[in-house]
Amino acid sequence: LLKADLTEMDLDKLANQTFLPCGEFESMTCGWSPTRGELVYNSGVHTLLTFTVEKKTVPASAVKLALAERVKEFFDKEGFMPGKLRKKELKEEEIDQLQGRAFPNRKHTQVWINRANGRVIVDSVSNPVLDHIVQSLYTHAGLEVDELIQVSPATHMTNWMLNASDFPVGFNSDDCVDLAVGPKAVRWAGGDLQDKAIAGYLEDAEEPAIVTNLAITWNDKISFFLNHKGHVKKIKPLAIL
């Protein structure tokens, strides 16, 4: 979560860094990809963006085998082993060659911008990815970050259980919660989640529990589970939408 000054931000300029796949000898590329068919998807005061990173990683074992072959060829031709500098050059040459044949791995990260309250939410806990996104928004769109707030889903859920009024509007706890109490796991199901026993676990001074999985309902129409990684599972409609 970023608190930012969005008044001067021009998201259309993100077109200057649209995503392109890795070239033959590139190990990584990154840029902005379409969201629902548009580079900048707007709905009311909300904007959705997709940042894509593609990497081509060469296994260390493959580099080691290729380098050993090159060193052998050098010795057979020159009659002596290559020095440290030459061996480094041979290794870099092999990495370049192997990268041309490596399979790329592509990852998409969602970015949600609320222009009404100056919030930018990045769906990633990876600092390198976050750095790429913030740098791109700053360089191309003029984003000015005021504050970076990193709060885990488990911390949010724990706070919600301690104070139900902290739930986002329309959401509330259902009838099941999983707690991590040190190395132990505790499940509370089928009862009132505001029970004092649960609060006792969460407020324990010596070993406070953390919520790792929580059943949630939205406007009494949909129920689902949210886990400590931020994954939504077991989505179930409760009424006709």
mmCIF file of C-alpha atoms in Angstrom, residues 11-226:
data_model
loop_
_atom_site.group_PDB
_atom_site.id
_atom_site.type_symbol
_atom_site.label_atom_id
_atom_site.label_comp_id
_atom_site.label_asym_id
_atom_site.label_seq_id
_atom_site.Cartn_x
_atom_site.Cartn_y
_atom_site.Cartn_z
ATOM 1 C CA LEU A 11 -1.019 7.231 -16.505
ATOM 2 C CA ASP A 12 -1.319 7.459 -20.289
ATOM 3 C CA LYS A 13 2.454 7.971 -20.366
ATOM 4 C CA LEU A 14 2.909 4.378 -19.165
ATOM 5 C CA ALA A 15 2.655 3.562 -22.880
ATOM 6 C CA ASN A 16 6.348 4.548 -22.938
ATOM 7 C CA GLN A 17 7.105 1.324 -21.045
ATOM 8 C CA THR A 18 4.783 -1.287 -22.453
ATOM 9 C CA PHE A 19 5.870 -4.861 -21.876
ATOM 10 C CA LEU A 20 7.999 -6.584 -24.512
ATOM 11 C CA PRO A 21 9.179 -10.219 -24.238
ATOM 12 C CA CYS A 22 12.849 -10.964 -23.637
ATOM 13 C CA GLY A 23 15.092 -10.762 -26.670
ATOM 14 C CA GLU A 24 17.441 -13.607 -27.549
ATOM 15 C CA PHE A 25 20.202 -12.467 -25.209
ATOM 16 C CA GLU A 26 18.142 -10.616 -22.576
ATOM 17 C CA SER A 27 17.781 -12.152 -19.122
ATOM 18 C CA MET A 28 14.894 -9.945 -17.956
ATOM 19 C CA THR A 29 12.365 -7.443 -19.274
ATOM 20 C CA CYS A 30 9.475 -5.669 -17.580
ATOM 21 C CA GLY A 31 6.689 -3.260 -18.468
ATOM 22 C CA TRP A 32 2.951 -2.600 -18.485
ATOM 23 C CA SER A 33 0.451 -5.013 -20.058
ATOM 24 C CA PRO A 34 -3.246 -4.522 -20.853
ATOM 25 C CA THR A 35 -5.868 -5.062 -18.155
ATOM 26 C CA ARG A 36 -9.204 -6.184 -19.619
ATOM 27 C CA GLY A 37 -8.002 -5.051 -23.031
ATOM 28 C CA GLU A 38 -6.814 -1.590 -21.957
ATOM 29 C CA LEU A 39 -3.375 -0.470 -20.806
ATOM 30 C CA VAL A 40 -5.035 1.776 -18.218
ATOM 31 C CA TYR A 41 -8.411 0.370 -17.121
ATOM 32 C CA ASN A 42 -10.603 2.935 -15.374
ATOM 33 C CA SER A 43 -13.854 2.414 -13.468
ATOM 34 C CA GLY A 44 -15.081 5.455 -11.579
ATOM 35 C CA VAL A 45 -12.325 6.624 -9.221
ATOM 36 C CA HIS A 46 -10.532 3.288 -9.540
ATOM 37 C CA THR A 47 -7.760 2.350 -11.967
ATOM 38 C CA LEU A 48 -6.402 -1.152 -12.584
ATOM 39 C CA LEU A 49 -2.958 -1.784 -14.090
ATOM 40 C CA THR A 50 -0.931 -4.910 -14.839
ATOM 41 C CA PHE A 51 2.868 -4.943 -14.538
ATOM 42 C CA THR A 52 4.610 -7.857 -16.226
ATOM 43 C CA VAL A 53 8.100 -9.214 -15.527
ATOM 44 C CA GLU A 54 9.699 -11.865 -17.708
ATOM 45 C CA LYS A 55 12.914 -13.635 -16.740
ATOM 46 C CA LYS A 56 15.071 -16.226 -18.447
ATOM 47 C CA THR A 57 17.083 -18.145 -15.901
ATOM 48 C CA VAL A 58 19.910 -20.479 -16.842
ATOM 49 C CA PRO A 59 20.421 -23.386 -14.385
ATOM 50 C CA ALA A 60 23.769 -23.251 -12.627
ATOM 51 C CA SER A 61 24.348 -26.948 -13.443
ATOM 52 C CA ALA A 62 24.021 -26.226 -17.182
ATOM 53 C CA VAL A 63 26.521 -23.356 -16.948
ATOM 54 C CA LYS A 64 28.955 -25.571 -15.044
ATOM 55 C CA LEU A 65 28.818 -28.331 -17.661
ATOM 56 C CA ALA A 66 29.162 -25.917 -20.585
ATOM 57 C CA LEU A 67 32.074 -24.116 -18.932
ATOM 58 C CA ALA A 68 33.902 -27.386 -18.271
ATOM 59 C CA GLU A 69 33.656 -28.221 -21.975
ATOM 60 C CA ARG A 70 34.972 -24.791 -22.982
ATOM 61 C CA VAL A 71 37.883 -25.076 -20.540
ATOM 62 C CA LYS A 72 38.767 -28.497 -22.003
ATOM 63 C CA GLU A 73 38.670 -27.072 -25.536
ATOM 64 C CA PHE A 74 40.917 -24.208 -24.463
ATOM 65 C CA PHE A 75 43.415 -26.617 -22.880
ATOM 66 C CA ASP A 76 43.451 -28.902 -25.938
ATOM 67 C CA LYS A 77 44.120 -25.916 -28.201
ATOM 68 C CA GLU A 78 46.552 -23.865 -26.093
ATOM 69 C CA GLY A 79 48.230 -26.559 -24.017
ATOM 70 C CA PHE A 80 47.574 -24.838 -20.691
ATOM 71 C CA MET A 81 44.588 -24.029 -18.480
ATOM 72 C CA PRO A 82 42.891 -20.641 -18.848
ATOM 73 C CA GLY A 83 43.590 -18.040 -16.188
ATOM 74 C CA LYS A 84 41.003 -16.604 -13.833
ATOM 75 C CA LEU A 85 40.099 -13.680 -16.116
ATOM 76 C CA ARG A 86 39.841 -15.826 -19.252
ATOM 77 C CA LYS A 87 37.754 -18.417 -17.425
ATOM 78 C CA LYS A 88 35.356 -15.665 -16.332
ATOM 79 C CA GLU A 89 35.050 -14.511 -19.959
ATOM 80 C CA LEU A 90 34.324 -18.075 -21.104
ATOM 81 C CA LYS A 91 31.639 -18.406 -18.421
ATOM 82 C CA GLU A 92 29.946 -15.157 -19.493
ATOM 83 C CA GLU A 93 30.001 -16.288 -23.129
ATOM 84 C CA GLU A 94 28.336 -19.569 -22.207
ATOM 85 C CA ILE A 95 25.672 -17.832 -20.108
ATOM 86 C CA ASP A 96 24.856 -15.581 -23.070
ATOM 87 C CA GLN A 97 24.572 -18.597 -25.372
ATOM 88 C CA LEU A 98 22.435 -20.587 -22.942
ATOM 89 C CA GLN A 99 20.109 -17.642 -22.288
ATOM 90 C CA GLY A 100 19.251 -17.629 -25.968
ATOM 91 C CA ARG A 101 17.813 -21.130 -25.524
ATOM 92 C CA ALA A 102 16.312 -20.696 -22.039
ATOM 93 C CA PHE A 103 12.545 -20.774 -21.519
ATOM 94 C CA PRO A 104 11.128 -17.488 -20.167
ATOM 95 C CA ASN A 105 9.100 -17.289 -16.964
ATOM 96 C CA ARG A 106 6.474 -14.535 -16.967
ATOM 97 C CA LYS A 107 4.703 -13.078 -13.918
ATOM 98 C CA HIS A 108 1.898 -10.502 -13.802
ATOM 99 C CA THR A 109 1.408 -8.169 -10.834
ATOM 100 C CA GLN A 110 -1.837 -6.243 -10.370
ATOM 101 C CA VAL A 111 -1.853 -2.589 -9.325
ATOM 102 C CA TRP A 112 -4.993 -0.890 -8.014
ATOM 103 C CA ILE A 113 -5.118 2.912 -7.785
ATOM 104 C CA ASN A 114 -7.854 4.678 -5.820
ATOM 105 C CA ARG A 115 -7.720 8.260 -7.058
ATOM 106 C CA ALA A 116 -10.284 9.430 -4.481
ATOM 107 C CA ASN A 117 -8.058 8.824 -1.453
ATOM 108 C CA GLY A 118 -4.574 8.768 -2.982
ATOM 109 C CA ARG A 119 -3.902 5.054 -2.487
ATOM 110 C CA VAL A 120 -1.854 2.738 -4.703
ATOM 111 C CA ILE A 121 -2.109 -0.964 -3.819
ATOM 112 C CA VAL A 122 0.399 -3.401 -5.320
ATOM 113 C CA ASP A 123 -0.424 -7.118 -5.148
ATOM 114 C CA SER A 124 3.123 -8.229 -4.331
ATOM 115 C CA VAL A 125 5.379 -8.751 -1.337
ATOM 116 C CA SER A 126 8.482 -8.837 -3.530
ATOM 117 C CA ASN A 127 10.606 -5.741 -2.931
ATOM 118 C CA PRO A 128 12.349 -5.942 -6.357
ATOM 119 C CA VAL A 129 8.981 -6.038 -8.172
ATOM 120 C CA LEU A 130 7.643 -3.207 -6.004
ATOM 121 C CA ASP A 131 10.761 -1.155 -6.766
ATOM 122 C CA HIS A 132 10.291 -1.668 -10.534
ATOM 123 C CA ILE A 133 6.636 -0.620 -10.331
ATOM 124 C CA VAL A 134 7.222 2.477 -8.196
ATOM 125 C CA GLN A 135 10.169 3.540 -10.377
ATOM 126 C CA SER A 136 8.097 3.157 -13.550
ATOM 127 C CA LEU A 137 5.130 5.077 -12.106
ATOM 128 C CA TYR A 138 7.505 7.827 -10.962
ATOM 129 C CA THR A 139 9.549 8.047 -14.183
ATOM 130 C CA HIS A 140 6.757 7.767 -16.724
ATOM 131 C CA ALA A 141 3.579 8.869 -14.928
ATOM 132 C CA GLY A 142 4.876 11.356 -12.361
ATOM 133 C CA LEU A 143 3.802 9.447 -9.229
ATOM 134 C CA GLU A 144 4.967 11.064 -5.984
ATOM 135 C CA VAL A 145 5.009 8.514 -3.135
ATOM 136 C CA ASP A 146 4.372 9.982 0.319
ATOM 137 C CA GLU A 147 4.499 6.762 2.357
ATOM 138 C CA LEU A 148 4.930 3.003 1.891
ATOM 139 C CA ILE A 149 2.781 0.814 4.131
ATOM 140 C CA GLN A 150 3.358 -2.948 4.086
ATOM 141 C CA VAL A 151 0.816 -4.894 6.125
ATOM 142 C CA SER A 152 0.417 -8.650 5.727
ATOM 143 C CA PRO A 153 -3.018 -10.250 5.209
ATOM 144 C CA ALA A 154 -2.527 -12.114 8.504
ATOM 145 C CA THR A 155 -2.036 -8.829 10.363
ATOM 146 C CA HIS A 156 -5.162 -7.352 8.774
ATOM 147 C CA MET A 157 -7.254 -10.408 9.694
ATOM 148 C CA THR A 158 -5.930 -10.398 13.245
ATOM 149 C CA ASN A 159 -6.861 -6.726 13.627
ATOM 150 C CA TRP A 160 -10.324 -7.417 12.223
ATOM 151 C CA MET A 161 -10.880 -10.158 14.786
ATOM 152 C CA LEU A 162 -9.776 -7.861 17.597
ATOM 153 C CA ASN A 163 -11.994 -5.031 16.399
ATOM 154 C CA ALA A 164 -14.887 -5.955 14.101
ATOM 155 C CA SER A 165 -15.396 -2.285 13.169
ATOM 156 C CA ASP A 166 -12.062 -2.405 11.297
ATOM 157 C CA PHE A 167 -13.553 -4.677 8.639
ATOM 158 C CA PRO A 168 -13.973 -2.969 5.240
ATOM 159 C CA VAL A 169 -17.543 -1.779 4.646
ATOM 160 C CA GLY A 170 -19.841 -4.654 3.674
ATOM 161 C CA PHE A 171 -17.526 -7.392 4.996
ATOM 162 C CA ASN A 172 -17.688 -9.292 8.279
ATOM 163 C CA SER A 173 -16.439 -12.534 9.788
ATOM 164 C CA ASP A 174 -18.412 -15.731 9.252
ATOM 165 C CA ASP A 175 -18.206 -18.839 11.453
ATOM 166 C CA CYS A 176 -14.666 -20.203 11.080
ATOM 167 C CA VAL A 177 -11.175 -18.977 11.916
ATOM 168 C CA ASP A 178 -7.738 -20.629 12.026
ATOM 169 C CA LEU A 179 -5.128 -19.318 14.447
ATOM 170 C CA ALA A 180 -1.377 -19.878 14.650
ATOM 171 C CA VAL A 181 -0.316 -20.005 18.294
ATOM 172 C CA GLY A 182 3.444 -20.460 18.158
ATOM 173 C CA PRO A 183 4.004 -23.877 16.523
ATOM 174 C CA LYS A 184 0.393 -24.946 17.172
ATOM 175 C CA ALA A 185 -2.672 -24.444 14.981
ATOM 176 C CA VAL A 186 -6.116 -23.806 16.489
ATOM 177 C CA ARG A 187 -9.415 -23.877 14.557
ATOM 178 C CA TRP A 188 -12.614 -22.282 15.811
ATOM 179 C CA ALA A 189 -15.665 -23.258 13.772
ATOM 180 C CA GLY A 190 -19.440 -23.204 14.004
ATOM 181 C CA GLY A 191 -19.684 -20.646 16.766
ATOM 182 C CA ASP A 192 -19.477 -16.951 17.580
ATOM 183 C CA LEU A 193 -16.099 -15.645 16.402
ATOM 184 C CA GLN A 194 -16.365 -12.765 18.864
ATOM 185 C CA ASP A 195 -16.075 -15.297 21.680
ATOM 186 C CA LYS A 196 -13.784 -14.127 24.499
ATOM 187 C CA ALA A 197 -11.731 -17.304 24.167
ATOM 188 C CA ILE A 198 -10.569 -16.248 20.696
ATOM 189 C CA ALA A 199 -9.759 -12.761 21.949
ATOM 190 C CA GLY A 200 -7.746 -14.409 24.708
ATOM 191 C CA TYR A 201 -5.557 -16.167 22.163
ATOM 192 C CA LEU A 202 -5.064 -12.978 20.134
ATOM 193 C CA GLU A 203 -4.320 -10.769 23.146
ATOM 194 C CA ASP A 204 -2.035 -13.190 24.983
ATOM 195 C CA ALA A 205 0.888 -11.104 26.230
ATOM 196 C CA GLU A 206 3.475 -13.908 26.046
ATOM 197 C CA GLU A 207 2.492 -15.627 22.794
ATOM 198 C CA PRO A 208 -0.239 -13.770 20.884
ATOM 199 C CA ALA A 209 -1.956 -15.762 18.144
ATOM 200 C CA ILE A 210 -2.127 -14.708 14.502
ATOM 201 C CA VAL A 211 -5.094 -15.337 12.224
ATOM 202 C CA THR A 212 -4.020 -17.506 9.271
ATOM 203 C CA ASN A 213 -7.395 -18.326 7.699
ATOM 204 C CA LEU A 214 -10.705 -16.540 8.113
ATOM 205 C CA ALA A 215 -14.232 -17.149 6.824
ATOM 206 C CA ILE A 216 -15.716 -13.866 5.572
ATOM 207 C CA THR A 217 -19.046 -12.792 4.115
ATOM 208 C CA TRP A 218 -19.759 -9.856 1.852
ATOM 209 C CA ASN A 219 -23.156 -8.153 2.272
ATOM 210 C CA ASP A 220 -24.673 -11.561 3.194
ATOM 211 C CA LYS A 221 -24.426 -12.484 -0.496
ATOM 212 C CA ILE A 222 -21.040 -14.216 -0.842
ATOM 213 C CA SER A 223 -18.900 -16.186 1.595
ATOM 214 C CA PHE A 224 -15.244 -17.092 1.152
ATOM 215 C CA PHE A 225 -12.052 -17.882 3.011
ATOM 216 C CA LEU A 226 -9.079 -15.496 3.088
#
